[in-house]
Amino acid sequence: MGVKRAVDMVLEIARNKGDKKVYTYGPLIHNPQTIELLRKRGVIPVDSIDEIHDGIVVIRAHGISPLEKKKIRERGVKIVDATCPKVASVQAIIRKHTALDYTIIIVGDKEHPEVASLLGYSSENGTVINDKKDVNTLPLYDKICVVAQTTQDSVKYKKITEEITRKFPEAIIFNTICDSTEKRQTEIKALASEMDCIIIVGGKNSANTQRLAMIARDHETLTFHIETAEELKDVDLSECKNIGVSAGASTPNWITEGVIDYLTHNQKGTVPGKLSGLYNLWIFFVRTDVSSAIGAGCLSLVSMLLQGLSVGLSNILIASFCVYAIHTINRLQSRSFGRIRGSFREESYIKYRGIYMTVAMVSLVIASVLSLVAGLAAFILVGLVSLSGVLYTVNVGGRRLEDVPASKNVFTAMAWAIVTAVVPQVSVNLEITCSMVVAFLFVFVLVFSKSVLSDTIDVQSDRLLGRETIPVIMGKAHARTLLKGISIFAGIVLVAAMYAGCTPSLSLILLVSVFYIWICLELCDRKIWFSRMTLEGLLGMNYVIAGLSACLWFAVTRL
């Protein structure tokens, strides 16, 4: 909680800092990947107060001593205190008991910045120990108050305090170990006794992450402490059938999910043999964005049937090739492309960038030629959508469209709706029909919902990269409420359109896709059940469900 709170505070400051410099006194968290991304957002970690000249200084979750805070304030800069509330409560305990002439005993790692900050509140009347053997070296103090570094091993702390109580029966002892730390350590002990292998994900310089690895090794379980999924490529896990994964307090979600994705899709036996080939093909489609092309083709078919138009293969191909091209080009040209390693899709795009760009450009040409054959109006629409997509990440007049808040979610849904619902209609005539509007709204809601749900999962990394998606702007809870609202609206429109004679009975069948949006909301709540890649594929399945529903309706009504 403390780490997440500190990062969120810094990201909010970086978002609104203007020309001001933003410093963190020491690295904000013990995770090199996050620190590097924050640096690119203009957040500069400094190790010395002398490096601070103006702007804003953020005190990290570990906290700092009162003397250091005073020196920073004397430099005339604004201080934002992101000290973890749990650490702040330990500081308050020390301050209170120091004033009552207690000697403060801090159980922790002397070199750790949190311990250094706590020691600063003891007015030079404190000492640090890290082992029960150290208790024997303590002088016979009259009054002592004992606290722990918030990320200490709870079992170790208990043993040390028992030793202290034997020597100092009147000692006041506080259990200041963070609940989340204690819970994570308990989980590791349980995992280590059940798993063939334990993988701990987090910075090599993170004390609490190192402690998790140490706890797992104490159970004589094969344990690897890694920072990213890349390190697993050199690890032989062929003999490990059951693998447990945990992460340090400073490890961002996307890094942990990258490790889980790697394990899920590289370990034998993850999927039963009879299904593994089909599953791997599906994952390949998701990873390479071919699934988006298939989804666009399905929605084009749905739109034509919903509008009572003759099903044309060329319209399906136009939608598929156009959507694939725009998605791929945007991904390759995005300002944040490649800045987050560990994403299941980015690694493939980085490795085969030239191939992806070539295929995307060929797809764009095919979509343009097919739309020209369909008619001038279709060609113009496809051209405008393609041009907008290509220019989305391009700096025009000092600004990018991708920098416009919520633009990604809205523009993506608009582009899909135009090429799947409007292009088939204008290929016949230029009339704006009721059924075309319904088809447009249906596609928009499905694509918009999928886009927002994907961004809800990626909200942490999007905030680090400065992407102004709807979940970043509104928050995850309000984004979910928005999706529930527009899905209900879409359901009402489909039912009303059929009873008004605007669309065929297919409208009622398509309520399945509206209901699936609610299923996806639940899937995202339970994302721990799935790898990030699998979840992304499940979200995109709604397009295929709509297409299959339309095919079933067509077959039944033509019998």
PDB file of N, CA, C and O in Angstrom, residues 528-554:
ATOM      1  N   ILE A 528      -6.297 -12.788 -11.599  1.00  0.00           N
ATOM      2  CA  ILE A 528      -5.250 -13.655 -11.077  1.00  0.00           C
ATOM      3  C   ILE A 528      -5.427 -15.088 -11.585  1.00  0.00           C
ATOM      4  O   ILE A 528      -4.510 -15.887 -11.558  1.00  0.00           O
ATOM      5  N   TRP A 529      -6.635 -15.397 -12.066  1.00  0.00           N
ATOM      6  CA  TRP A 529      -6.879 -16.740 -12.586  1.00  0.00           C
ATOM      7  C   TRP A 529      -6.219 -16.954 -13.942  1.00  0.00           C
ATOM      8  O   TRP A 529      -6.051 -18.077 -14.390  1.00  0.00           O
ATOM      9  N   PHE A 530      -5.914 -15.869 -14.649  1.00  0.00           N
ATOM     10  CA  PHE A 530      -5.445 -15.973 -16.017  1.00  0.00           C
ATOM     11  C   PHE A 530      -4.107 -15.254 -16.198  1.00  0.00           C
ATOM     12  O   PHE A 530      -3.794 -14.314 -15.472  1.00  0.00           O
ATOM     13  N   SER A 531      -3.371 -15.663 -17.229  1.00  0.00           N
ATOM     14  CA  SER A 531      -2.227 -14.862 -17.637  1.00  0.00           C
ATOM     15  C   SER A 531      -2.770 -13.632 -18.347  1.00  0.00           C
ATOM     16  O   SER A 531      -3.924 -13.608 -18.800  1.00  0.00           O
ATOM     17  N   ARG A 532      -1.947 -12.595 -18.444  1.00  0.00           N
ATOM     18  CA  ARG A 532      -2.387 -11.350 -19.102  1.00  0.00           C
ATOM     19  C   ARG A 532      -2.768 -11.620 -20.556  1.00  0.00           C
ATOM     20  O   ARG A 532      -3.739 -11.050 -21.068  1.00  0.00           O
ATOM     21  N   MET A 533      -2.029 -12.487 -21.225  1.00  0.00           N
ATOM     22  CA  MET A 533      -2.286 -12.804 -22.619  1.00  0.00           C
ATOM     23  C   MET A 533      -3.632 -13.514 -22.794  1.00  0.00           C
ATOM     24  O   MET A 533      -4.413 -13.198 -23.688  1.00  0.00           O
ATOM     25  N   THR A 534      -3.890 -14.474 -21.900  1.00  0.00           N
ATOM     26  CA  THR A 534      -5.154 -15.203 -21.958  1.00  0.00           C
ATOM     27  C   THR A 534      -6.334 -14.274 -21.705  1.00  0.00           C
ATOM     28  O   THR A 534      -7.360 -14.345 -22.394  1.00  0.00           O
ATOM     29  N   LEU A 535      -6.190 -13.396 -20.731  1.00  0.00           N
ATOM     30  CA  LEU A 535      -7.267 -12.458 -20.409  1.00  0.00           C
ATOM     31  C   LEU A 535      -7.548 -11.530 -21.579  1.00  0.00           C
ATOM     32  O   LEU A 535      -8.707 -11.251 -21.900  1.00  0.00           O
ATOM     33  N   GLU A 536      -6.484 -11.055 -22.226  1.00  0.00           N
ATOM     34  CA  GLU A 536      -6.662 -10.194 -23.402  1.00  0.00           C
ATOM     35  C   GLU A 536      -7.440 -10.938 -24.490  1.00  0.00           C
ATOM     36  O   GLU A 536      -8.323 -10.376 -25.149  1.00  0.00           O
ATOM     37  N   GLY A 537      -7.105 -12.211 -24.687  1.00  0.00           N
ATOM     38  CA  GLY A 537      -7.815 -13.015 -25.673  1.00  0.00           C
ATOM     39  C   GLY A 537      -9.271 -13.205 -25.327  1.00  0.00           C
ATOM     40  O   GLY A 537     -10.154 -13.146 -26.201  1.00  0.00           O
ATOM     41  N   LEU A 538      -9.563 -13.413 -24.027  1.00  0.00           N
ATOM     42  CA  LEU A 538     -10.949 -13.594 -23.594  1.00  0.00           C
ATOM     43  C   LEU A 538     -11.771 -12.315 -23.787  1.00  0.00           C
ATOM     44  O   LEU A 538     -12.956 -12.376 -24.135  1.00  0.00           O
ATOM     45  N   LEU A 539     -11.156 -11.173 -23.566  1.00  0.00           N
ATOM     46  CA  LEU A 539     -11.863  -9.904 -23.791  1.00  0.00           C
ATOM     47  C   LEU A 539     -12.223  -9.732 -25.268  1.00  0.00           C
ATOM     48  O   LEU A 539     -13.319  -9.286 -25.612  1.00  0.00           O
ATOM     49  N   GLY A 540     -11.286 -10.101 -26.139  1.00  0.00           N
ATOM     50  CA  GLY A 540     -11.525  -9.965 -27.576  1.00  0.00           C
ATOM     51  C   GLY A 540     -12.479 -11.008 -28.147  1.00  0.00           C
ATOM     52  O   GLY A 540     -12.963 -10.860 -29.274  1.00  0.00           O
ATOM     53  N   MET A 541     -12.783 -12.056 -27.384  1.00  0.00           N
ATOM     54  CA  MET A 541     -13.690 -13.102 -27.852  1.00  0.00           C
ATOM     55  C   MET A 541     -15.103 -12.587 -28.107  1.00  0.00           C
ATOM     56  O   MET A 541     -15.881 -13.219 -28.811  1.00  0.00           O
ATOM     57  N   ASN A 542     -15.425 -11.437 -27.541  1.00  0.00           N
ATOM     58  CA  ASN A 542     -16.775 -10.893 -27.718  1.00  0.00           C
ATOM     59  C   ASN A 542     -17.097 -10.642 -29.189  1.00  0.00           C
ATOM     60  O   ASN A 542     -18.239 -10.798 -29.632  1.00  0.00           O
ATOM     61  N   TYR A 543     -16.095 -10.237 -29.955  1.00  0.00           N
ATOM     62  CA  TYR A 543     -16.313  -9.987 -31.383  1.00  0.00           C
ATOM     63  C   TYR A 543     -16.658 -11.292 -32.101  1.00  0.00           C
ATOM     64  O   TYR A 543     -17.551 -11.329 -32.960  1.00  0.00           O
ATOM     65  N   VAL A 544     -15.961 -12.343 -31.747  1.00  0.00           N
ATOM     66  CA  VAL A 544     -16.213 -13.653 -32.361  1.00  0.00           C
ATOM     67  C   VAL A 544     -17.577 -14.183 -31.925  1.00  0.00           C
ATOM     68  O   VAL A 544     -18.313 -14.778 -32.727  1.00  0.00           O
ATOM     69  N   ILE A 545     -17.926 -13.966 -30.656  1.00  0.00           N
ATOM     70  CA  ILE A 545     -19.245 -14.391 -30.155  1.00  0.00           C
ATOM     71  C   ILE A 545     -20.346 -13.701 -30.943  1.00  0.00           C
ATOM     72  O   ILE A 545     -21.340 -14.325 -31.331  1.00  0.00           O
ATOM     73  N   ALA A 546     -20.171 -12.402 -31.201  1.00  0.00           N
ATOM     74  CA  ALA A 546     -21.154 -11.664 -31.996  1.00  0.00           C
ATOM     75  C   ALA A 546     -21.240 -12.234 -33.411  1.00  0.00           C
ATOM     76  O   ALA A 546     -22.337 -12.413 -33.965  1.00  0.00           O
ATOM     77  N   GLY A 547     -20.074 -12.540 -34.006  1.00  0.00           N
ATOM     78  CA  GLY A 547     -20.050 -13.098 -35.358  1.00  0.00           C
ATOM     79  C   GLY A 547     -20.709 -14.463 -35.428  1.00  0.00           C
ATOM     80  O   GLY A 547     -21.497 -14.746 -36.349  1.00  0.00           O
ATOM     81  N   LEU A 548     -20.399 -15.335 -34.472  1.00  0.00           N
ATOM     82  CA  LEU A 548     -21.002 -16.674 -34.445  1.00  0.00           C
ATOM     83  C   LEU A 548     -22.506 -16.590 -34.203  1.00  0.00           C
ATOM     84  O   LEU A 548     -23.285 -17.366 -34.793  1.00  0.00           O
ATOM     85  N   SER A 549     -22.934 -15.664 -33.358  1.00  0.00           N
ATOM     86  CA  SER A 549     -24.369 -15.472 -33.101  1.00  0.00           C
ATOM     87  C   SER A 549     -25.085 -15.051 -34.380  1.00  0.00           C
ATOM     88  O   SER A 549     -26.192 -15.527 -34.679  1.00  0.00           O
ATOM     89  N   ALA A 550     -24.436 -14.159 -35.143  1.00  0.00           N
ATOM     90  CA  ALA A 550     -25.019 -13.699 -36.403  1.00  0.00           C
ATOM     91  C   ALA A 550     -25.107 -14.842 -37.415  1.00  0.00           C
ATOM     92  O   ALA A 550     -26.110 -14.980 -38.131  1.00  0.00           O
ATOM     93  N   CYS A 551     -24.061 -15.671 -37.465  1.00  0.00           N
ATOM     94  CA  CYS A 551     -24.070 -16.828 -38.392  1.00  0.00           C
ATOM     95  C   CYS A 551     -25.176 -17.808 -38.023  1.00  0.00           C
ATOM     96  O   CYS A 551     -25.881 -18.339 -38.902  1.00  0.00           O
ATOM     97  N   LEU A 552     -25.337 -18.061 -36.722  1.00  0.00           N
ATOM     98  CA  LEU A 552     -26.383 -18.976 -36.258  1.00  0.00           C
ATOM     99  C   LEU A 552     -27.762 -18.427 -36.606  1.00  0.00           C
ATOM    100  O   LEU A 552     -28.640 -19.163 -37.086  1.00  0.00           O
ATOM    101  N   TRP A 553     -27.958 -17.135 -36.354  1.00  0.00           N
ATOM    102  CA  TRP A 553     -29.243 -16.497 -36.693  1.00  0.00           C
ATOM    103  C   TRP A 553     -29.514 -16.592 -38.187  1.00  0.00           C
ATOM    104  O   TRP A 553     -30.636 -16.910 -38.604  1.00  0.00           O
ATOM    105  N   PHE A 554     -28.503 -16.331 -38.986  1.00  0.00           N
ATOM    106  CA  PHE A 554     -28.656 -16.374 -40.447  1.00  0.00           C
ATOM    107  C   PHE A 554     -29.048 -17.786 -40.899  1.00  0.00           C
ATOM    108  O   PHE A 554     -29.939 -17.962 -41.737  1.00  0.00           O
TER     109      PHE A 554
END
